[in-house]
Coordinates of C-alpha atoms and ligand atoms in Angstrom, one line a residue:
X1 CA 0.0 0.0 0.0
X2 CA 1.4 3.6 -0.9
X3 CA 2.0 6.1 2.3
X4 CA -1.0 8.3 2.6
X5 CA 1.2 11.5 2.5
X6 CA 4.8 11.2 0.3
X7 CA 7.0 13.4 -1.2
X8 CA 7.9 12.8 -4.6
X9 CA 9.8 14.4 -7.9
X10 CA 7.5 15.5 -10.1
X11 CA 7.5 14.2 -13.2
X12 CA 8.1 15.8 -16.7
X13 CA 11.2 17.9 -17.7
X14 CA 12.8 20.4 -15.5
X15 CA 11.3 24.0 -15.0
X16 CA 13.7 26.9 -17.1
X17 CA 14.5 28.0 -13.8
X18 CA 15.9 24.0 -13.4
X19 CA 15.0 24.0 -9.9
X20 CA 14.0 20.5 -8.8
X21 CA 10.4 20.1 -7.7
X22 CA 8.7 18.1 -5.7
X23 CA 5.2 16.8 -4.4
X24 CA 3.4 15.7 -2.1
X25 CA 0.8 13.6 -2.8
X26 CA -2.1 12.2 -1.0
X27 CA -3.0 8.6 -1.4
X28 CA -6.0 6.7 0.3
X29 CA -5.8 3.0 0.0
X30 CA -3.9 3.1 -3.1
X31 CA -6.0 5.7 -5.2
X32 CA -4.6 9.0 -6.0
X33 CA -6.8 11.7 -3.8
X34 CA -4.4 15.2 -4.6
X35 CA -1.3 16.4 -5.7
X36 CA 0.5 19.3 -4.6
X37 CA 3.9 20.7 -5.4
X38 CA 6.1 21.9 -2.3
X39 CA 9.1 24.7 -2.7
X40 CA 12.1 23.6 -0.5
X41 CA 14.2 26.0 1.5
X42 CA 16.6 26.1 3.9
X43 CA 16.8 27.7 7.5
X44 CA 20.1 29.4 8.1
X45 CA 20.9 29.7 11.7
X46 CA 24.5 30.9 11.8
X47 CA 25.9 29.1 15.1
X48 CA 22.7 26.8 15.7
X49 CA 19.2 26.8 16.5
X50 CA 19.7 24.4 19.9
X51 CA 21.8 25.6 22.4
X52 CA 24.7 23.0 21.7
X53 CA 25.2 23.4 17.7
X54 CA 27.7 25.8 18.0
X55 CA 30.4 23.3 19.6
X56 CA 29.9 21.0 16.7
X57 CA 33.6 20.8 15.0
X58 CA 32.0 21.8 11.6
X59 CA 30.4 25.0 13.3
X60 CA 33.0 28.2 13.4
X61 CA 32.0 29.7 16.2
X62 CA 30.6 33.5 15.3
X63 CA 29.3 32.0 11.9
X64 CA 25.8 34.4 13.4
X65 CA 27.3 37.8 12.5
X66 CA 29.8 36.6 9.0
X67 CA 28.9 37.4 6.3
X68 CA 31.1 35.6 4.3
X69 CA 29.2 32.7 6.0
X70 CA 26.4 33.5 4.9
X71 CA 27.4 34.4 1.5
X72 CA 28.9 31.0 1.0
X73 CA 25.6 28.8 2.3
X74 CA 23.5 31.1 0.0
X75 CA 25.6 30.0 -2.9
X76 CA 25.6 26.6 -1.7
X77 CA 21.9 26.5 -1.1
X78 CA 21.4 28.4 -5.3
X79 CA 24.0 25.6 -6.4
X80 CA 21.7 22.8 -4.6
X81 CA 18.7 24.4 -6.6
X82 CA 16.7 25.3 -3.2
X83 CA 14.1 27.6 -3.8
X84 CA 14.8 30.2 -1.1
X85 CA 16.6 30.7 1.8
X86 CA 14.6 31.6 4.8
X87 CA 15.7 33.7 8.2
X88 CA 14.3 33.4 11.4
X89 CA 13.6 35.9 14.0
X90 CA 12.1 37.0 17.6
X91 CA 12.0 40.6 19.1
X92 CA 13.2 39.5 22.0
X93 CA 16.4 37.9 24.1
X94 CA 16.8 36.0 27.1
X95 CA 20.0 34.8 29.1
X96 CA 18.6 31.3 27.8
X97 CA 18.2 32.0 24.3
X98 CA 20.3 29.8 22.0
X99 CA 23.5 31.1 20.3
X100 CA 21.8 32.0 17.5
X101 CA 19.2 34.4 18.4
X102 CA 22.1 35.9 20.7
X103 CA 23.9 37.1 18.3
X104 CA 21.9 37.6 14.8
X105 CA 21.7 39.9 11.7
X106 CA 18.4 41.7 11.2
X107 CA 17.0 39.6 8.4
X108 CA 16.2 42.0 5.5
X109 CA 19.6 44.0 6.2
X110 CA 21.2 40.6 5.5
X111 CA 19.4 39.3 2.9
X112 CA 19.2 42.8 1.3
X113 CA 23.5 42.1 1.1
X114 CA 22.8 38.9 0.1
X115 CA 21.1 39.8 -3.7
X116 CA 24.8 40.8 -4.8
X117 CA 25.9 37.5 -4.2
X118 CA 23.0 35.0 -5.5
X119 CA 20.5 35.8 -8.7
X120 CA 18.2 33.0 -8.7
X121 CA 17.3 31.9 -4.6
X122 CA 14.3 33.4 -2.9
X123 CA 14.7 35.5 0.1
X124 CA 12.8 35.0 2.6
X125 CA 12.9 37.2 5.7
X126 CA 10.8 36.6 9.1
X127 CA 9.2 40.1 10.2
X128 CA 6.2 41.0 12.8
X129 CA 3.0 41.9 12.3
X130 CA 2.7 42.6 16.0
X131 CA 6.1 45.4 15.9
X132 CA 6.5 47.3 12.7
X133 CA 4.2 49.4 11.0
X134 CA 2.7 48.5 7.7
X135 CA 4.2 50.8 6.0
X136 CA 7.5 50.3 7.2
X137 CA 7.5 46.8 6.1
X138 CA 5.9 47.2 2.8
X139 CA 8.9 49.7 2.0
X140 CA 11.4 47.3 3.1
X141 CA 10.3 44.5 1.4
X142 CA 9.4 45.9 -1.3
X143 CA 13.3 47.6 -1.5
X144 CA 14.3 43.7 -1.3
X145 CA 12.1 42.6 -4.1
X146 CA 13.6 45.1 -6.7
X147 CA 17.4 44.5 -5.2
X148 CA 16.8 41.0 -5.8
X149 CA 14.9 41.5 -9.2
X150 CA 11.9 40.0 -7.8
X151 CA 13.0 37.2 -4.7
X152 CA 11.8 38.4 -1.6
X153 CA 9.6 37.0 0.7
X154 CA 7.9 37.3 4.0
X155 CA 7.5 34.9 6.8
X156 CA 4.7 36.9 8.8
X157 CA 4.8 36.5 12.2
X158 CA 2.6 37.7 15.4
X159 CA 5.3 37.3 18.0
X160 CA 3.9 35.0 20.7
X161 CA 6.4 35.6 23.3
X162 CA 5.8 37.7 26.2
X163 CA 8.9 39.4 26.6
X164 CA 8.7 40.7 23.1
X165 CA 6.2 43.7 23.6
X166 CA 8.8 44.9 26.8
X167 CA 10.9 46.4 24.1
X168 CA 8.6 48.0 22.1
X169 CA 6.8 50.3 24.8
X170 CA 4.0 48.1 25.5
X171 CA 3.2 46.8 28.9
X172 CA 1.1 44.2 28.1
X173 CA 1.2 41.5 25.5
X174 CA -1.5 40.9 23.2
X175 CA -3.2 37.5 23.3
X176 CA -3.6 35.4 20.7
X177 CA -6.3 35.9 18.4
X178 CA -5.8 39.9 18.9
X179 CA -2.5 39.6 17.6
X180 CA -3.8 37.9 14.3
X181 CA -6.6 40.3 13.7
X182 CA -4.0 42.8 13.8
X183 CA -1.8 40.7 11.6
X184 CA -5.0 40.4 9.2
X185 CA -5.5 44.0 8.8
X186 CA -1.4 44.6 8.9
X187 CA -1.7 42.1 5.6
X188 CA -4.4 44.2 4.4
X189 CA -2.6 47.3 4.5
X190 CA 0.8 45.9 3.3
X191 CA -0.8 44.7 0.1
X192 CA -2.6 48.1 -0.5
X193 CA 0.7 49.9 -0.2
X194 CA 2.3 47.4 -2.9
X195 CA -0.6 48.1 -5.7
X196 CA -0.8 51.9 -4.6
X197 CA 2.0 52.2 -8.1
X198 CA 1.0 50.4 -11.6
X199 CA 3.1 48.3 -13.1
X200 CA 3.6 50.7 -15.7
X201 CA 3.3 53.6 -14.0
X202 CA 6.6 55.2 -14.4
X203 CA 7.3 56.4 -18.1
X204 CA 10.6 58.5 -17.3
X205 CA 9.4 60.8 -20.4
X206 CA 12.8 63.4 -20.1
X207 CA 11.0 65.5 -23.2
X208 CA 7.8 65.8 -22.2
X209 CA 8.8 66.4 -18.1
X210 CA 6.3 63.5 -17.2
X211 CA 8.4 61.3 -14.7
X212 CA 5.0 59.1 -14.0
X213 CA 1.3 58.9 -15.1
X214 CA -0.6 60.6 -12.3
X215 CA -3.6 58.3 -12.8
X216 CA -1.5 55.4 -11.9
X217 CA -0.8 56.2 -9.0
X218 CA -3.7 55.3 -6.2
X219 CA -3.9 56.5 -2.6
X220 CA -4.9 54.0 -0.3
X221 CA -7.1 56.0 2.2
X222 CA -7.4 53.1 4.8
X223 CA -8.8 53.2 8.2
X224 CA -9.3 50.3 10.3
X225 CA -9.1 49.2 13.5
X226 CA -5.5 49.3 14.2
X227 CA -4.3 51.0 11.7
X228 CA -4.3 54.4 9.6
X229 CA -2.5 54.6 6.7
X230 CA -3.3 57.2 4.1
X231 CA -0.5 55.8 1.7
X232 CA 0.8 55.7 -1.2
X233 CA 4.3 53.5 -1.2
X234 CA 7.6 55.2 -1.8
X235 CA 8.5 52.6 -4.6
X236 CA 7.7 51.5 -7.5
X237 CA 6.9 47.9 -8.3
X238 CA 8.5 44.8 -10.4
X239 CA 6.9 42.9 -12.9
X240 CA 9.2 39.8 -13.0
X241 CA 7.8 36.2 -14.1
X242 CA 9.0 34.6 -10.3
X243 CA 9.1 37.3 -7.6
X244 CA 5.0 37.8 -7.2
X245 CA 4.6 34.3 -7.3
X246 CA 7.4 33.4 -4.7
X247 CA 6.7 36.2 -2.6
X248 CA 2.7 35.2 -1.9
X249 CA 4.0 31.1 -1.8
X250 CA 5.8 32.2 1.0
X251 CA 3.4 34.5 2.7
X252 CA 0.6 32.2 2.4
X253 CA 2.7 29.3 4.1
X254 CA 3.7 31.5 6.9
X255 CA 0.6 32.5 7.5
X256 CA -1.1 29.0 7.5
X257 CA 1.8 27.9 9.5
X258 CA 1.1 30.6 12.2
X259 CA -2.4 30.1 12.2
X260 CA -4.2 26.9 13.7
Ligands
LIG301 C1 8.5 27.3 9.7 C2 8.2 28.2 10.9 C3 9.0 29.3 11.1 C4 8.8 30.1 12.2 N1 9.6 31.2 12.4 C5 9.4 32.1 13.4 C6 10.2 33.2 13.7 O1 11.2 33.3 13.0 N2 9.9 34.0 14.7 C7 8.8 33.9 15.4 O2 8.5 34.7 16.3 N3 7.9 32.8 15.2 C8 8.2 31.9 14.3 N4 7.4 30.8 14.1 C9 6.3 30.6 15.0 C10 4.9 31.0 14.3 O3 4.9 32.3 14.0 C11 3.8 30.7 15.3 O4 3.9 31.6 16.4 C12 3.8 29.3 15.8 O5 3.7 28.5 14.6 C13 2.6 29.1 16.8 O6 1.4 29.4 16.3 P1 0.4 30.5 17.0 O7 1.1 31.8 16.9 O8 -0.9 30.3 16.3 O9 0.4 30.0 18.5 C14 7.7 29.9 13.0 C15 6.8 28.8 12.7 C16 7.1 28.0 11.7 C17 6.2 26.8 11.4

């Protein structure tokens, strides 16, 4: 009898990006019931995500804060034909924390160095809904997304721990389903930003003096519970055949991972 769940090649000649891809697919005594293809990506976590990794021999200690480190595994991970590389992070430290989230990069200032090493591997950076402001984050990722022609992508948090909201001026943390509400509408707002420019908005006409077409360019006017954001984004957007699609593959899995 087949495994209910397994993870397979897919079939069929290689994608012109050649990455590998894989599936899973569901089986139920034998018959086919869906298929489903999965992007793989690694977790870089400099000198370990337990509290022992970084005594391993094949760990230099400090490997947190190199970049050379990190340029060489993001190479390593493009060469392997992974389809992004992915950074974790919390708001917070305690004496206890492991090595890692000791001693870190802020994700999108490392990944941002990162596109001038690698042209083909996705991004992905963890940020909170829960600590940053829409806009903020829809600027920086959308600065990301044109650095890397179009890789970026966003592991969207809500920050469940506790002694997160003591460095950010709140007293008290939010519970659970708060948090997401205010994730929801963060989401909300962050995606208004991104389409406040059309694609084609900019025309960069040096005769006529018309750097953009003024009807494509949208306020976003939002007021909601949380948050009030009149908008527009200080960017313009990319229209690349991979970075839309890899950058809502990876939201969408963060956020179904977050979420019960
Ligand atoms: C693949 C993966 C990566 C995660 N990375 C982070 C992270 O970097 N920072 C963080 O605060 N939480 C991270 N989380 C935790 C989730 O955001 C979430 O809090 C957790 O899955 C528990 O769900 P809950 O918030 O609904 O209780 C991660 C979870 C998963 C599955």
């Amino acid at each position: 009898m087949r495994p209910w769940n397994a993870l397979e090649p897919c079939n069929g000649a290689p994608s012109k990006s050649l990455r590998i891809r894989y599936s899973i697919r569901r089986y139920n005594d034998g018959d086919l019931l869906t298929t489903k293809q999965v992007k793989l990506g690694l977790i870089a976590s400099g000198d370990g995500s337990n509290h022992w990794a970084w005594r391993d021999a094949s760990i230099v200690p400090g490997s947190s804060i190199d970049i050379d480190y990190y340029r060489r595994l993001a190479s390593a991970a493009e060469s392997a034909m992974l389809d992004f590389l992915f950074l974790v992070d919390f708001s917070f430290v305690h004496p206890d924390s492991p090595p890692h989230m000791l001693n870190q990069f802020e994700p999108l200032t490392l990944l941002s160095a990162l596109t001038a090493t690698t042209s083909r591997i996705g991004l992905v950076a963890t940020a909170s809904t829960s600590f940053n402001e829409p806009f903020n984050l829809a600027r920086q990722f959308s600065s990301l997304d044109i650095l890397s022609e179009g890789r970026a992508g966003w592991n969207l948090v809500t920050s469940g721990q506790e002694e997160a909201a003591a460095n950010f001026g709140a007293m008290k943390h939010q519970d659970h389903d708060l948090r997401y509400e205010i994730a929801e509408e963060h989401l909300h707002v962050v995606r208004g930003l991104w389409d406040s420019w059309e694609d084609d908005a900019f025309v960069y006409d040096t005769a006529e003096g018309i750097y953009y077409s003024s009807g494509k360019l949208h306020a976003l006017n939002h007021t909601g519970r949380f948050f009030s954001v009149k908008g527009r984004r200080i960017l313009a957007v990319i229209a690349t055949a991979v970075g839309p699609s890899l950058r809502w593959v990876c939201e969408s899995l963060a956020v179904s991972a977050g979420a019960h």
